[in-house]
mmCIF file of C-alpha atoms in Angstrom:
data_model
loop_
_atom_site.group_PDB
_atom_site.id
_atom_site.type_symbol
_atom_site.label_atom_id
_atom_site.label_comp_id
_atom_site.label_asym_id
_atom_site.label_seq_id
_atom_site.Cartn_x
_atom_site.Cartn_y
_atom_site.Cartn_z
ATOM 1 C CA MET A 293 110.694 -58.019 -111.140
ATOM 2 C CA ARG A 294 111.324 -55.112 -108.806
ATOM 3 C CA GLU A 295 112.710 -53.015 -111.652
ATOM 4 C CA GLU A 296 109.784 -53.885 -113.827
ATOM 5 C CA PHE A 297 107.356 -53.008 -111.048
ATOM 6 C CA ARG A 298 108.984 -49.587 -110.622
ATOM 7 C CA ALA A 299 108.832 -48.946 -114.353
ATOM 8 C CA ASP A 300 105.155 -49.912 -114.541
ATOM 9 C CA LEU A 301 104.268 -47.775 -111.541
ATOM 10 C CA LEU A 302 106.095 -44.848 -113.124
ATOM 11 C CA GLU A 303 104.070 -45.316 -116.281
ATOM 12 C CA VAL A 304 100.848 -45.258 -114.232
ATOM 13 C CA GLY A 305 102.202 -42.083 -112.631
ATOM 14 C CA ARG A 306 102.775 -40.520 -116.050
ATOM 15 C CA LEU A 307 99.194 -41.302 -117.057
ATOM 16 C CA LEU A 308 97.972 -39.673 -113.835
ATOM 17 C CA VAL A 309 100.071 -36.576 -114.592
ATOM 18 C CA SER A 310 98.408 -36.398 -118.016
ATOM 19 C CA MET A 311 95.007 -36.697 -116.345
ATOM 20 C CA ALA A 312 95.858 -33.976 -113.823
ATOM 21 C CA GLU A 313 97.024 -31.650 -116.614
ATOM 22 C CA ALA A 314 93.884 -32.382 -118.600
ATOM 23 C CA VAL A 315 91.476 -31.686 -115.715
ATOM 24 C CA ARG A 316 93.377 -28.491 -114.912
ATOM 25 C CA THR A 317 93.073 -27.288 -118.513
ATOM 26 C CA ALA A 318 89.414 -28.345 -118.556
ATOM 27 C CA MET A 319 88.430 -26.306 -115.487
ATOM 28 C CA SER A 320 90.404 -23.303 -116.642
ATOM 29 C CA ALA A 321 88.767 -23.399 -120.091
ATOM 30 C CA ALA A 322 85.343 -24.037 -118.554
ATOM 31 C CA THR A 323 85.690 -20.949 -116.360
ATOM 32 C CA THR A 324 86.730 -18.779 -119.292
ATOM 33 C CA ALA A 325 83.750 -20.066 -121.272
ATOM 34 C CA LEU A 326 81.450 -19.500 -118.272
ATOM 35 C CA LEU A 327 82.479 -15.917 -117.623
ATOM 36 C CA SER A 328 82.487 -14.885 -121.284
ATOM 37 C CA ALA A 329 79.508 -16.972 -122.496
ATOM 38 C CA ASP A 330 81.812 -18.615 -125.039
ATOM 39 C CA LYS A 331 79.771 -21.391 -126.647
ATOM 40 C CA GLU A 332 82.564 -22.984 -128.686
ATOM 41 C CA GLY A 333 84.908 -22.913 -125.703
ATOM 42 C CA ALA A 334 82.325 -24.637 -123.520
ATOM 43 C CA GLU A 335 81.614 -27.234 -126.213
ATOM 44 C CA ARG A 336 85.306 -28.030 -126.465
ATOM 45 C CA VAL A 337 85.446 -28.719 -122.711
ATOM 46 C CA VAL A 338 82.454 -31.066 -122.985
ATOM 47 C CA ALA A 339 83.956 -32.877 -125.974
ATOM 48 C CA ARG A 340 87.357 -33.263 -124.359
ATOM 49 C CA ASP A 341 85.983 -34.901 -121.218
ATOM 50 C CA GLU A 342 85.976 -38.108 -123.243
ATOM 51 C CA GLU A 343 89.785 -37.842 -123.473
ATOM 52 C CA ILE A 344 90.011 -37.643 -119.695
ATOM 53 C CA ASN A 345 87.775 -40.686 -119.356
ATOM 54 C CA ALA A 346 89.959 -42.526 -121.871
ATOM 55 C CA LEU A 347 93.059 -41.680 -119.830
ATOM 56 C CA PHE A 348 91.355 -43.084 -116.748
ATOM 57 C CA ARG A 349 90.535 -46.302 -118.600
ATOM 58 C CA ALA A 350 94.203 -46.498 -119.574
ATOM 59 C CA VAL A 351 95.151 -46.135 -115.888
ATOM 60 C CA GLU A 352 92.728 -48.916 -114.969
ATOM 61 C CA GLU A 353 93.996 -51.237 -117.694
ATOM 62 C CA LYS A 354 97.601 -50.594 -116.758
ATOM 63 C CA VAL A 355 96.843 -51.232 -113.084
ATOM 64 C CA LEU A 356 95.031 -54.476 -113.878
ATOM 65 C CA ARG A 357 97.950 -55.668 -116.021
ATOM 66 C CA LEU A 358 100.401 -54.692 -113.335
ATOM 67 C CA LEU A 359 98.445 -56.604 -110.678
ATOM 68 C CA ALA A 360 98.055 -59.670 -112.890
ATOM 69 C CA GLN A 361 101.643 -59.832 -114.091
ATOM 70 C CA GLN A 362 103.494 -58.849 -110.966
ATOM 71 C CA ALA A 363 101.152 -59.692 -108.108
ATOM 72 C CA PRO A 364 102.600 -57.029 -105.825
ATOM 73 C CA VAL A 365 102.087 -57.362 -102.081
ATOM 74 C CA ALA A 366 102.254 -55.163 -98.975
ATOM 75 C CA SER A 367 103.157 -51.521 -99.618
ATOM 76 C CA ASP A 368 103.671 -52.096 -103.343
ATOM 77 C CA LEU A 369 100.126 -53.347 -103.623
ATOM 78 C CA ARG A 370 98.805 -50.405 -101.652
ATOM 79 C CA MET A 371 100.583 -48.007 -103.982
ATOM 80 C CA VAL A 372 98.990 -49.594 -107.017
ATOM 81 C CA ILE A 373 95.508 -49.403 -105.521
ATOM 82 C CA THR A 374 96.212 -45.823 -104.447
ATOM 83 C CA SER A 375 96.961 -44.926 -108.073
ATOM 84 C CA LEU A 376 93.503 -46.157 -108.924
ATOM 85 C CA HIS A 377 91.956 -43.915 -106.264
ATOM 86 C CA ILE A 378 93.856 -40.904 -107.600
ATOM 87 C CA GLY A 379 92.545 -41.701 -111.073
ATOM 88 C CA THR A 380 88.978 -41.889 -109.734
ATOM 89 C CA ASP A 381 89.296 -38.442 -108.150
ATOM 90 C CA LEU A 382 90.844 -36.903 -111.259
ATOM 91 C CA GLU A 383 88.169 -38.411 -113.482
ATOM 92 C CA ARG A 384 85.502 -36.849 -111.276
ATOM 93 C CA MET A 385 87.301 -33.475 -111.420
ATOM 94 C CA GLY A 386 87.012 -33.692 -115.213
ATOM 95 C CA ASP A 387 83.251 -34.287 -114.880
ATOM 96 C CA LEU A 388 82.923 -31.222 -112.674
ATOM 97 C CA ALA A 389 84.734 -29.036 -115.223
ATOM 98 C CA GLU A 390 82.287 -30.425 -117.768
ATOM 99 C CA HIS A 391 79.364 -29.440 -115.501
ATOM 100 C CA VAL A 392 80.682 -25.857 -115.384
ATOM 101 C CA ALA A 393 80.913 -25.818 -119.184
ATOM 102 C CA LYS A 394 77.369 -27.196 -119.481
ATOM 103 C CA SER A 395 76.064 -24.456 -117.176
ATOM 104 C CA ALA A 396 77.584 -21.911 -119.561
ATOM 105 C CA LEU A 397 75.904 -23.650 -122.505
ATOM 106 C CA ARG A 398 72.520 -23.798 -120.789
ATOM 107 C CA ARG A 399 72.303 -20.004 -120.507
ATOM 108 C CA HIS A 400 74.048 -19.108 -123.763
ATOM 109 C CA PRO A 401 73.962 -16.476 -125.315
ATOM 110 C CA ALA A 402 73.346 -14.912 -121.895
ATOM 111 C CA VAL A 403 76.189 -14.937 -119.390
ATOM 112 C CA CYS A 404 75.303 -17.464 -116.687
ATOM 113 C CA VAL A 405 76.985 -15.468 -113.912
ATOM 114 C CA PRO A 406 75.897 -11.891 -113.055
ATOM 115 C CA ALA A 407 78.729 -9.326 -113.225
ATOM 116 C CA GLU A 408 78.564 -8.966 -109.452
ATOM 117 C CA LEU A 409 79.759 -12.570 -109.042
ATOM 118 C CA THR A 410 82.457 -12.606 -111.719
ATOM 119 C CA GLY A 411 85.052 -11.760 -109.096
ATOM 120 C CA VAL A 412 84.206 -14.564 -106.698
ATOM 121 C CA PHE A 413 84.001 -17.168 -109.470
ATOM 122 C CA GLY A 414 87.298 -15.876 -110.820
ATOM 123 C CA GLN A 415 88.818 -16.456 -107.366
ATOM 124 C CA MET A 416 87.275 -19.924 -107.102
ATOM 125 C CA ALA A 417 88.687 -20.750 -110.512
ATOM 126 C CA ASN A 418 92.123 -19.486 -109.431
ATOM 127 C CA ILE A 419 92.122 -21.743 -106.410
ATOM 128 C CA ALA A 420 90.899 -24.665 -108.517
ATOM 129 C CA ASP A 421 93.732 -24.000 -110.938
ATOM 130 C CA ARG A 422 96.341 -23.701 -108.197
ATOM 131 C CA ILE A 423 95.159 -26.958 -106.636
ATOM 132 C CA ALA A 424 95.171 -28.852 -109.917
ATOM 133 C CA GLY A 425 98.611 -27.423 -110.698
ATOM 134 C CA LYS A 426 99.976 -28.647 -107.373
ATOM 135 C CA ILE A 427 98.658 -32.132 -107.935
ATOM 136 C CA THR A 428 100.357 -32.246 -111.314
ATOM 137 C CA LEU A 429 103.582 -31.009 -109.763
ATOM 138 C CA VAL A 430 103.434 -33.400 -106.833
ATOM 139 C CA LEU A 431 102.691 -36.359 -109.080
ATOM 140 C CA ALA A 432 105.502 -35.404 -111.451
ATOM 141 C CA SER A 433 108.132 -34.260 -108.958
ATOM 142 C CA ARG A 434 107.057 -36.083 -105.767
ATOM 143 C CA ASP A 435 107.365 -32.795 -103.901
ATOM 144 C CA ILE A 436 105.178 -33.621 -100.940
ATOM 145 C CA GLU A 437 105.528 -30.216 -99.288
ATOM 146 C CA ARG A 438 103.251 -28.971 -102.014
ATOM 147 C CA ALA A 439 100.745 -31.737 -101.416
ATOM 148 C CA ALA A 440 100.409 -30.696 -97.787
ATOM 149 C CA GLU A 441 99.444 -27.170 -98.922
ATOM 150 C CA LEU A 442 96.334 -28.515 -100.618
ATOM 151 C CA GLU A 443 94.296 -28.558 -97.418
ATOM 152 C CA ARG A 444 94.846 -24.825 -96.972
ATOM 153 C CA ASP A 445 93.791 -24.152 -100.555
ATOM 154 C CA ASP A 446 90.656 -26.158 -99.909
ATOM 155 C CA ASP A 447 89.867 -24.055 -96.821
ATOM 156 C CA ALA A 448 90.134 -20.934 -98.974
ATOM 157 C CA MET A 449 87.666 -22.479 -101.427
ATOM 158 C CA ASP A 450 85.221 -23.235 -98.607
ATOM 159 C CA GLU A 451 85.479 -19.624 -97.418
ATOM 160 C CA LEU A 452 84.698 -18.335 -100.901
ATOM 161 C CA GLU A 453 81.717 -20.659 -101.171
ATOM 162 C CA LYS A 454 80.399 -19.418 -97.835
ATOM 163 C CA ALA A 455 80.843 -15.767 -98.897
ATOM 164 C CA LEU A 456 79.044 -16.487 -102.155
ATOM 165 C CA PHE A 457 76.070 -18.043 -100.375
ATOM 166 C CA GLU A 458 75.847 -14.993 -98.141
ATOM 167 C CA LYS A 459 75.587 -12.820 -101.233
ATOM 168 C CA LEU A 460 72.891 -15.023 -102.755
ATOM 169 C CA LEU A 461 70.784 -15.101 -99.614
ATOM 170 C CA ASN A 462 71.177 -11.414 -98.848
ATOM 171 C CA THR A 463 68.007 -9.369 -99.221
ATOM 172 C CA GLU A 464 69.936 -7.106 -101.575
ATOM 173 C CA TRP A 465 70.246 -9.908 -104.163
ATOM 174 C CA THR A 466 68.552 -8.504 -107.260
ATOM 175 C CA HIS A 467 69.294 -11.117 -109.908
ATOM 176 C CA GLY A 468 66.374 -13.411 -109.200
ATOM 177 C CA VAL A 469 66.003 -17.090 -108.464
ATOM 178 C CA GLU A 470 67.488 -18.538 -111.652
ATOM 179 C CA ALA A 471 70.804 -16.712 -111.285
ATOM 180 C CA ALA A 472 70.945 -17.679 -107.592
ATOM 181 C CA VAL A 473 70.286 -21.359 -108.333
ATOM 182 C CA ASP A 474 72.889 -21.341 -111.115
ATOM 183 C CA ALA A 475 75.448 -19.698 -108.851
ATOM 184 C CA ALA A 476 74.779 -22.104 -105.981
ATOM 185 C CA LEU A 477 75.242 -25.143 -108.223
ATOM 186 C CA LEU A 478 78.345 -23.660 -109.859
ATOM 187 C CA ALA A 479 79.869 -22.916 -106.469
ATOM 188 C CA ARG A 480 79.269 -26.512 -105.549
ATOM 189 C CA PHE A 481 81.036 -27.731 -108.706
ATOM 190 C CA TYR A 482 84.162 -25.716 -107.826
ATOM 191 C CA GLU A 483 84.017 -26.789 -104.211
ATOM 192 C CA ARG A 484 83.649 -30.476 -105.149
ATOM 193 C CA TYR A 485 86.521 -30.094 -107.628
ATOM 194 C CA ALA A 486 88.715 -28.794 -104.813
ATOM 195 C CA ASP A 487 87.543 -31.582 -102.484
ATOM 196 C CA HIS A 488 88.468 -34.281 -104.967
ATOM 197 C CA ALA A 489 91.790 -32.537 -105.529
ATOM 198 C CA VAL A 490 92.540 -32.622 -101.807
ATOM 199 C CA ASN A 491 91.555 -36.274 -101.723
ATOM 200 C CA ALA A 492 93.846 -36.992 -104.651
ATOM 201 C CA GLY A 493 96.581 -34.993 -102.913
ATOM 202 C CA ARG A 494 96.283 -37.160 -99.795
ATOM 203 C CA HIS A 495 96.596 -40.250 -101.936
ATOM 204 C CA VAL A 496 99.643 -38.778 -103.673
ATOM 205 C CA ILE A 497 101.328 -38.147 -100.318
ATOM 206 C CA TYR A 498 100.708 -41.782 -99.503
ATOM 207 C CA LEU A 499 102.037 -42.835 -102.893
ATOM 208 C CA VAL A 500 105.242 -40.876 -102.358
ATOM 209 C CA THR A 501 105.873 -41.454 -98.662
ATOM 210 C CA GLY A 502 104.015 -44.681 -97.970
ATOM 211 C CA GLU A 503 102.411 -42.898 -95.000
ATOM 212 C CA SER A 504 98.750 -41.961 -94.870
ATOM 213 C CA MET B 57 92.995 -71.682 -103.966
ATOM 214 C CA ARG B 58 89.952 -71.338 -106.195
ATOM 215 C CA GLU B 59 87.640 -72.223 -103.301
ATOM 216 C CA GLU B 60 89.364 -69.747 -101.073
ATOM 217 C CA PHE B 61 89.088 -67.062 -103.729
ATOM 218 C CA ARG B 62 85.337 -67.661 -104.049
ATOM 219 C CA ALA B 63 84.888 -67.529 -100.286
ATOM 220 C CA ASP B 64 86.842 -64.282 -100.014
ATOM 221 C CA LEU B 65 84.927 -62.699 -102.868
ATOM 222 C CA LEU B 66 81.661 -63.724 -101.197
ATOM 223 C CA GLU B 67 82.798 -62.052 -98.020
ATOM 224 C CA VAL B 68 83.548 -58.856 -99.932
ATOM 225 C CA GLY B 69 80.063 -59.216 -101.424
ATOM 226 C CA ARG B 70 78.528 -59.487 -97.959
ATOM 227 C CA LEU B 71 80.313 -56.313 -96.868
ATOM 228 C CA LEU B 72 78.975 -54.546 -99.950
ATOM 229 C CA VAL B 73 75.441 -55.748 -99.118
ATOM 230 C CA SER B 74 75.845 -54.261 -95.640
ATOM 231 C CA MET B 75 77.018 -50.998 -97.202
ATOM 232 C CA ALA B 76 74.066 -50.949 -99.612
ATOM 233 C CA GLU B 77 71.613 -51.563 -96.765
ATOM 234 C CA ALA B 78 73.252 -48.843 -94.700
ATOM 235 C CA VAL B 79 73.150 -46.204 -97.453
ATOM 236 C CA ARG B 80 69.533 -47.107 -98.174
ATOM 237 C CA THR B 81 68.583 -46.663 -94.513
ATOM 238 C CA ALA B 82 70.606 -43.441 -94.385
ATOM 239 C CA MET B 83 68.816 -41.802 -97.320
ATOM 240 C CA SER B 84 65.423 -42.914 -96.097
ATOM 241 C CA ALA B 85 66.082 -41.533 -92.597
ATOM 242 C CA ALA B 86 67.590 -38.355 -94.047
ATOM 243 C CA THR B 87 64.451 -37.741 -96.114
ATOM 244 C CA THR B 88 62.179 -38.278 -93.115
ATOM 245 C CA ALA B 89 64.312 -35.860 -91.099
ATOM 246 C CA LEU B 90 64.287 -33.363 -93.975
ATOM 247 C CA LEU B 91 60.548 -33.333 -94.493
ATOM 248 C CA SER B 92 59.688 -33.231 -90.793
ATOM 249 C CA ALA B 93 62.550 -30.984 -89.589
ATOM 250 C CA ASP B 94 63.589 -33.768 -87.199
ATOM 251 C CA LYS B 95 66.872 -32.641 -85.660
ATOM 252 C CA GLU B 96 67.698 -35.855 -83.792
ATOM 253 C CA GLY B 97 66.897 -37.952 -86.853
ATOM 254 C CA ALA B 98 69.176 -35.828 -89.017
ATOM 255 C CA GLU B 99 71.962 -35.984 -86.435
ATOM 256 C CA ARG B 100 71.718 -39.769 -86.338
ATOM 257 C CA VAL B 101 72.216 -39.911 -90.117
ATOM 258 C CA VAL B 102 75.285 -37.689 -89.857
ATOM 259 C CA ALA B 103 76.721 -39.776 -87.013
ATOM 260 C CA ARG B 104 76.105 -43.079 -88.769
ATOM 261 C CA ASP B 105 77.941 -42.047 -91.923
ATOM 262 C CA GLU B 106 81.091 -43.022 -90.054
ATOM 263 C CA GLU B 107 79.803 -46.619 -89.949
ATOM 264 C CA ILE B 108 79.411 -46.607 -93.721
ATOM 265 C CA ASN B 109 82.946 -45.276 -94.125
ATOM 266 C CA ALA B 110 84.201 -47.994 -91.783
ATOM 267 C CA LEU B 111 82.459 -50.653 -93.893
ATOM 268 C CA PHE B 112 84.167 -49.250 -96.968
ATOM 269 C CA ARG B 113 87.547 -49.416 -95.262
ATOM 270 C CA ALA B 114 86.772 -53.049 -94.435
ATOM 271 C CA VAL B 115 86.027 -53.695 -98.121
ATOM 272 C CA GLU B 116 89.312 -52.086 -99.089
ATOM 273 C CA GLU B 117 91.298 -54.059 -96.524
ATOM 274 C CA LYS B 118 89.658 -57.315 -97.571
ATOM 275 C CA VAL B 119 90.339 -56.566 -101.234
ATOM 276 C CA LEU B 120 93.983 -55.776 -100.529
ATOM 277 C CA ARG B 121 94.400 -58.991 -98.557
ATOM 278 C CA LEU B 122 92.693 -60.955 -101.280
ATOM 279 C CA LEU B 123 94.975 -59.488 -103.949
ATOM 280 C CA ALA B 124 98.097 -60.053 -101.873
ATOM 281 C CA GLN B 125 97.295 -63.603 -100.807
ATOM 282 C CA GLN B 126 95.731 -64.957 -103.953
ATOM 283 C CA ALA B 127 97.092 -62.807 -106.762
ATOM 284 C CA PRO B 128 94.040 -63.361 -108.966
ATOM 285 C CA VAL B 129 94.382 -62.769 -112.702
ATOM 286 C CA ALA B 130 92.102 -62.181 -115.700
ATOM 287 C CA SER B 131 88.382 -62.063 -114.918
ATOM 288 C CA ASP B 132 88.928 -62.908 -111.236
ATOM 289 C CA LEU B 133 91.122 -59.857 -110.892
ATOM 290 C CA ARG B 134 88.593 -57.683 -112.676
ATOM 291 C CA MET B 135 85.881 -58.850 -110.300
ATOM 292 C CA VAL B 136 87.953 -57.909 -107.282
ATOM 293 C CA ILE B 137 88.687 -54.445 -108.638
ATOM 294 C CA THR B 138 85.019 -54.068 -109.566
ATOM 295 C CA SER B 139 84.070 -54.711 -105.933
ATOM 296 C CA LEU B 140 86.253 -51.786 -105.015
ATOM 297 C CA HIS B 141 84.429 -49.571 -107.513
ATOM 298 C CA ILE B 142 81.050 -50.615 -106.083
ATOM 299 C CA GLY B 143 82.303 -49.744 -102.617
ATOM 300 C CA THR B 144 83.426 -46.317 -103.841
ATOM 301 C CA ASP B 145 79.967 -45.593 -105.267
ATOM 302 C CA LEU B 146 78.178 -46.811 -102.137
ATOM 303 C CA GLU B 147 80.445 -44.761 -99.883
ATOM 304 C CA ARG B 148 79.601 -41.673 -101.925
ATOM 305 C CA MET B 149 75.869 -42.468 -101.679
ATOM 306 C CA GLY B 150 76.278 -42.428 -97.904
ATOM 307 C CA ASP B 151 77.888 -38.974 -98.135
ATOM 308 C CA LEU B 152 74.940 -37.710 -100.179
ATOM 309 C CA ALA B 153 72.442 -38.966 -97.588
ATOM 310 C CA GLU B 154 74.536 -37.114 -95.028
ATOM 311 C CA HIS B 155 74.315 -33.943 -97.151
ATOM 312 C CA VAL B 156 70.510 -34.220 -97.133
ATOM 313 C CA ALA B 157 70.540 -34.600 -93.349
ATOM 314 C CA LYS B 158 72.850 -31.594 -92.998
ATOM 315 C CA SER B 159 70.493 -29.484 -95.114
ATOM 316 C CA ALA B 160 67.712 -30.359 -92.668
ATOM 317 C CA LEU B 161 69.948 -29.347 -89.763
ATOM 318 C CA ARG B 162 70.976 -26.072 -91.362
ATOM 319 C CA ARG B 163 67.388 -24.809 -91.460
ATOM 320 C CA HIS B 164 66.157 -26.394 -88.214
ATOM 321 C CA PRO B 165 63.707 -25.663 -86.548
ATOM 322 C CA ALA B 166 62.262 -24.479 -89.891
ATOM 323 C CA VAL B 167 61.408 -27.115 -92.485
ATOM 324 C CA CYS B 168 63.980 -26.823 -95.269
ATOM 325 C CA VAL B 169 61.486 -27.765 -98.003
ATOM 326 C CA PRO B 170 58.332 -25.706 -98.654
ATOM 327 C CA ALA B 171 55.091 -27.746 -98.469
ATOM 328 C CA GLU B 172 54.654 -27.298 -102.207
ATOM 329 C CA LEU B 173 57.779 -29.396 -102.824
ATOM 330 C CA THR B 174 57.168 -32.124 -100.241
ATOM 331 C CA GLY B 175 55.547 -34.272 -102.924
ATOM 332 C CA VAL B 176 58.396 -34.105 -105.411
ATOM 333 C CA PHE B 177 61.041 -34.749 -102.755
ATOM 334 C CA GLY B 178 58.934 -37.642 -101.471
ATOM 335 C CA GLN B 179 58.970 -39.092 -104.992
ATOM 336 C CA MET B 180 62.700 -38.541 -105.357
ATOM 337 C CA ALA B 181 63.236 -40.290 -102.041
ATOM 338 C CA ASN B 182 61.028 -43.193 -103.194
ATOM 339 C CA ILE B 183 63.105 -43.668 -106.310
ATOM 340 C CA ALA B 184 66.305 -43.388 -104.305
ATOM 341 C CA ASP B 185 64.976 -46.048 -101.952
ATOM 342 C CA ARG B 186 63.887 -48.340 -104.793
ATOM 343 C CA ILE B 187 67.282 -48.012 -106.447
ATOM 344 C CA ALA B 188 69.200 -48.692 -103.248
ATOM 345 C CA GLY B 189 66.914 -51.645 -102.531
ATOM 346 C CA LYS B 190 67.611 -53.134 -105.946
ATOM 347 C CA ILE B 191 71.334 -52.847 -105.504
ATOM 348 C CA THR B 192 71.086 -54.676 -102.194
ATOM 349 C CA LEU B 193 68.965 -57.363 -103.804
ATOM 350 C CA VAL B 194 71.188 -57.736 -106.835
ATOM 351 C CA LEU B 195 74.324 -57.932 -104.703
ATOM 352 C CA ALA B 196 72.719 -60.488 -102.397
ATOM 353 C CA SER B 197 70.801 -62.587 -104.933
ATOM 354 C CA ARG B 198 72.741 -61.899 -108.152
ATOM 355 C CA ASP B 199 69.425 -61.184 -109.875
ATOM 356 C CA ILE B 200 70.729 -59.167 -112.785
ATOM 357 C CA GLU B 201 67.299 -58.495 -114.307
ATOM 358 C CA ARG B 202 66.820 -56.103 -111.432
ATOM 359 C CA ALA B 203 70.150 -54.426 -112.067
ATOM 360 C CA ALA B 204 69.118 -53.649 -115.623
ATOM 361 C CA GLU B 205 66.036 -51.809 -114.300
ATOM 362 C CA LEU B 206 68.247 -49.271 -112.554
ATOM 363 C CA GLU B 207 68.754 -47.188 -115.684
ATOM 364 C CA ARG B 208 64.989 -46.676 -115.955
ATOM 365 C CA ASP B 209 64.748 -45.648 -112.324
ATOM 366 C CA ASP B 210 67.512 -43.148 -112.949
ATOM 367 C CA ASP B 211 65.612 -41.675 -115.911
ATOM 368 C CA ALA B 212 62.606 -41.179 -113.628
ATOM 369 C CA MET B 213 64.843 -39.338 -111.155
ATOM 370 C CA ASP B 214 66.163 -37.074 -113.915
ATOM 371 C CA GLU B 215 62.584 -36.263 -114.953
ATOM 372 C CA LEU B 216 61.675 -35.333 -111.382
ATOM 373 C CA GLU B 217 64.730 -33.116 -111.114
ATOM 374 C CA LYS B 218 63.787 -31.361 -114.336
ATOM 375 C CA ALA B 219 60.199 -30.830 -113.132
ATOM 376 C CA LEU B 220 61.488 -29.448 -109.851
ATOM 377 C CA PHE B 221 63.749 -26.937 -111.586
ATOM 378 C CA GLU B 222 60.815 -25.778 -113.670
ATOM 379 C CA LYS B 223 58.888 -25.079 -110.477
ATOM 380 C CA LEU B 224 61.807 -23.164 -108.971
ATOM 381 C CA LEU B 225 62.368 -21.030 -112.028
ATOM 382 C CA ASN B 226 58.706 -20.358 -112.635
ATOM 383 C CA THR B 227 57.616 -16.762 -112.057
ATOM 384 C CA GLU B 228 54.989 -18.098 -109.668
ATOM 385 C CA TRP B 229 57.660 -19.295 -107.233
ATOM 386 C CA THR B 230 56.881 -17.440 -104.000
ATOM 387 C CA HIS B 231 59.284 -18.999 -101.512
ATOM 388 C CA GLY B 232 62.252 -16.787 -102.221
ATOM 389 C CA VAL B 233 65.862 -17.396 -103.115
ATOM 390 C CA GLU B 234 66.957 -19.357 -100.062
ATOM 391 C CA ALA B 235 64.292 -22.039 -100.445
ATOM 392 C CA ALA B 236 65.051 -22.267 -104.182
ATOM 393 C CA VAL B 237 68.785 -22.666 -103.599
ATOM 394 C CA ASP B 238 68.157 -25.287 -100.907
ATOM 395 C CA ALA B 239 65.796 -27.200 -103.187
ATOM 396 C CA ALA B 240 68.196 -27.077 -106.138
ATOM 397 C CA LEU B 241 71.057 -28.450 -104.054
ATOM 398 C CA LEU B 242 68.845 -31.114 -102.464
ATOM 399 C CA ALA B 243 67.599 -32.215 -105.873
ATOM 400 C CA ARG B 244 71.178 -32.582 -106.938
ATOM 401 C CA PHE B 245 71.976 -34.754 -103.906
ATOM 402 C CA TYR B 246 69.142 -37.165 -104.792
ATOM 403 C CA GLU B 247 70.092 -37.153 -108.446
ATOM 404 C CA ARG B 248 73.754 -37.853 -107.678
ATOM 405 C CA TYR B 249 72.701 -40.613 -105.279
ATOM 406 C CA ALA B 250 70.742 -42.244 -108.116
ATOM 407 C CA ASP B 251 73.664 -41.764 -110.524
ATOM 408 C CA HIS B 252 76.084 -43.505 -108.202
ATOM 409 C CA ALA B 253 73.518 -46.250 -107.687
ATOM 410 C CA VAL B 254 73.266 -46.816 -111.428
ATOM 411 C CA ASN B 255 77.036 -46.859 -111.640
ATOM 412 C CA ALA B 256 77.205 -49.397 -108.837
ATOM 413 C CA GLY B 257 74.464 -51.403 -110.584
ATOM 414 C CA ARG B 258 76.521 -51.554 -113.786
ATOM 415 C CA HIS B 259 79.474 -52.801 -111.806
ATOM 416 C CA VAL B 260 77.277 -55.403 -110.101
ATOM 417 C CA ILE B 261 76.091 -56.695 -113.488
ATOM 418 C CA TYR B 262 79.710 -57.061 -114.447
ATOM 419 C CA LEU B 263 80.489 -58.771 -111.167
ATOM 420 C CA VAL B 264 77.707 -61.294 -111.709
ATOM 421 C CA THR B 265 77.955 -61.881 -115.461
ATOM 422 C CA GLY B 266 81.541 -60.944 -116.220
ATOM 423 C CA GLU B 267 80.187 -58.762 -119.037
ATOM 424 C CA SER B 268 80.288 -54.981 -118.992
#
């Protein structure tokens, strides 16, 4: 039973790694599409969100089977439920990448982000990518040192968001209301992505160490 | 065992009803604080979010105990896990009410929303309140007809959000970038609140009928 439980939990872990890789790829592709007004690229991100949702359903099904067949208790049970929480966060990260791609589509063929903000969105995307990469790594390798770094990455994202808002609300902003509204919503998508990643990271630490 | 399972599931249901009532009160109070620049009101919403989070932790603990002690299978197991999903959505709705309250605080003593938009935010808040009220009712009474109405309410919210964005992006917008950015983010908070409510509603239908 114990062996079987371990094997099932590992399989759930593998599905979560696939999800983490997929949401990382999605945000990276969404950013590229956003900054280059690449319609096909953005459409691919939107289409592939369904794959991420399907992976999450697979996690849910596997967890339900595991609970039904093995009726884990105590810390084993907590680990299983924690896997579900990680899946929920990753699924939401996929949605946020999709939102970025849809913003690109909404303004196509124009570029949604004024040249002045390309740098800050590039940095936000880098942090998002680093965070998603760490989650993948931590899930796959159980290297919890990396998981603990996630909070710092999230602080950096918050700083960037604050700096961006200062730009938007500065009297020298010349790109008008639409570009400001787009940028504010986009910044929020990246910031929420990082938040969910940190949340997932906390759950992963728990999954690996049993300590929250 | 069966009796005990039912009783435990009912208790989880009662906790979820308390959560639904709390997030409804939170959004209603947050809107009042927003539209009247009421600092103390907004601060109360922020402070009380901790109570909503505590209710969610109680749901989680109860669910874990239920799974460990009773090891439900098949549809019983699905219902338990569904309760957890409803709790996740409700907890997030509480966060969104808190975001609205924080927007009010950020601009205090100014009113965050220009008079021109008071009407549309009032309508958004009404829909949010109706939706949250229905979830409470459906959870408490298992009246699934009401749950099915949630999708329509959500469509109405989406329409309002669209109308609001048209106002913001209209050349006649005279309130500047900051007010537009605030309004866009606020609209998103209400829209996300409704989305999570619809999600929770779908889960409630499943909980009551066993059909998704």
